[in-house]
């Protein structure tokens, strides 16, 4: 059975306790919108507080360390975020890859650390504008993902999602065309099936991210092989985030 659409808000480095009211409003609405799976990834400092507010939505982190524990000043382990109430972690976001020099191999190590403590994963991939203009976007993304994903899922396919986020669409107000999103998601599906087999690879949700807003969500979510959205800026208020959730609900009803 196909999984419900998955709409995930990535708050990035935004949010203090004053934003808990937004999380609460999102959670209360999500309780009435059960056809869609809704989640938020606040900064580390708010995970526990959002977890305590949340009756319906999933709560996750935006990163974790590949290390178990020890002398790694400033790092946060998978076990620590799980202990704070996180049920999933976003890994390999382009802002981690580009801003912190994270390699595909490091991201794979993080996926394995997160799976080992029972977390769900959202593994991100995406090309630069230069790579797309050079006609190499699909090959680049497939290679990046192939090297970043865990080797084995061992029956954990429901715990893995992939997010395709073209870097040039993040925070810019530009989105990939529906046709380009569908083509990329089909290429990602082929990789997943090749890696994990028909059943497991076929059931992993592939999210689109990059300037998803209430007014473009329906088109993007309706594209072939799009199983949800990873939302940055528009997840910071309940009003705009719920507009995207409602677009996913409407599509389910259509
Ligand atoms: P925006 O929705 O702000 O473009 O961010 C997308 C993103 O990076 C989500 O992880």
Short mmCIF file of N, CA and C in Angstrom, two decimals, residues 13 19 24 40 50 56 58 61 78 87 89 103 116 121 165 178-179 201 215 217 224-225 229 231 238:
data_model
loop_
_atom_site.label_atom_id
_atom_site.label_comp_id
_atom_site.label_asym_id
_atom_site.label_seq_id
_atom_site.Cartn_x
_atom_site.Cartn_y
_atom_site.Cartn_z
N UNK A 13 17.99 27.20 10.77
CA UNK A 13 18.42 27.86 12.01
C UNK A 13 17.46 28.99 12.36
N UNK A 19 8.36 30.35 19.03
CA UNK A 19 7.74 29.73 17.84
C UNK A 19 6.98 28.46 18.16
N UNK A 24 2.41 24.15 17.67
CA UNK A 24 1.16 23.67 18.29
C UNK A 24 0.00 23.79 17.28
N UNK A 40 7.86 18.11 11.56
CA UNK A 40 8.69 19.33 11.66
C UNK A 40 10.08 18.95 12.14
N UNK A 50 9.18 20.81 21.08
CA UNK A 50 8.18 20.52 20.03
C UNK A 50 7.62 19.11 20.25
N UNK A 56 0.31 14.73 17.19
CA UNK A 56 0.12 14.07 15.90
C UNK A 56 1.35 14.12 15.02
N UNK A 58 5.18 14.29 13.48
CA UNK A 58 6.50 13.74 13.80
C UNK A 58 7.47 14.89 14.06
N UNK A 61 15.27 15.95 13.64
CA UNK A 61 16.42 16.84 13.68
C UNK A 61 16.90 17.11 12.25
N UNK A 78 23.07 10.63 17.20
CA UNK A 78 21.74 10.12 16.85
C UNK A 78 20.98 9.71 18.11
N UNK A 87 12.09 11.55 15.99
CA UNK A 87 11.79 10.24 15.38
C UNK A 87 12.49 10.11 14.02
N UNK A 89 15.65 12.07 11.18
CA UNK A 89 16.71 13.07 11.01
C UNK A 89 16.90 13.33 9.51
N UNK A 103 30.87 15.16 3.06
CA UNK A 103 31.04 14.30 1.89
C UNK A 103 29.93 13.25 1.85
N UNK A 116 20.79 2.82 13.23
CA UNK A 116 21.15 1.92 14.34
C UNK A 116 20.40 2.27 15.63
N UNK A 121 14.93 8.34 8.35
CA UNK A 121 15.89 9.19 7.64
C UNK A 121 15.21 9.95 6.51
N UNK A 165 16.30 18.14 -3.73
CA UNK A 165 16.25 19.59 -3.54
C UNK A 165 17.30 20.25 -4.44
N UNK A 178 7.57 20.95 -13.30
CA UNK A 178 6.95 19.67 -12.93
C UNK A 178 7.57 18.53 -13.76
N UNK A 179 7.84 18.80 -15.02
CA UNK A 179 8.42 17.75 -15.88
C UNK A 179 9.83 17.38 -15.41
N UNK A 201 12.78 -0.79 -2.51
CA UNK A 201 13.14 0.41 -3.27
C UNK A 201 11.91 1.09 -3.85
N UNK A 215 0.94 28.04 -3.08
CA UNK A 215 0.39 28.21 -4.43
C UNK A 215 1.05 27.33 -5.50
N UNK A 217 2.29 24.11 -4.49
CA UNK A 217 2.41 22.76 -3.91
C UNK A 217 1.60 21.73 -4.67
N UNK A 224 4.73 12.96 -11.09
CA UNK A 224 5.02 11.53 -11.01
C UNK A 224 6.12 11.25 -9.97
N UNK A 225 5.89 10.29 -9.11
CA UNK A 225 6.88 9.82 -8.14
C UNK A 225 7.18 10.82 -7.03
N UNK A 229 6.79 16.69 0.36
CA UNK A 229 7.60 17.89 0.19
C UNK A 229 8.44 18.15 1.43
N UNK A 231 9.98 21.36 3.16
CA UNK A 231 9.64 22.78 3.04
C UNK A 231 10.50 23.60 4.00
N UNK A 238 2.40 28.56 10.70
CA UNK A 238 1.37 27.52 10.56
C UNK A 238 0.52 27.81 9.33
#
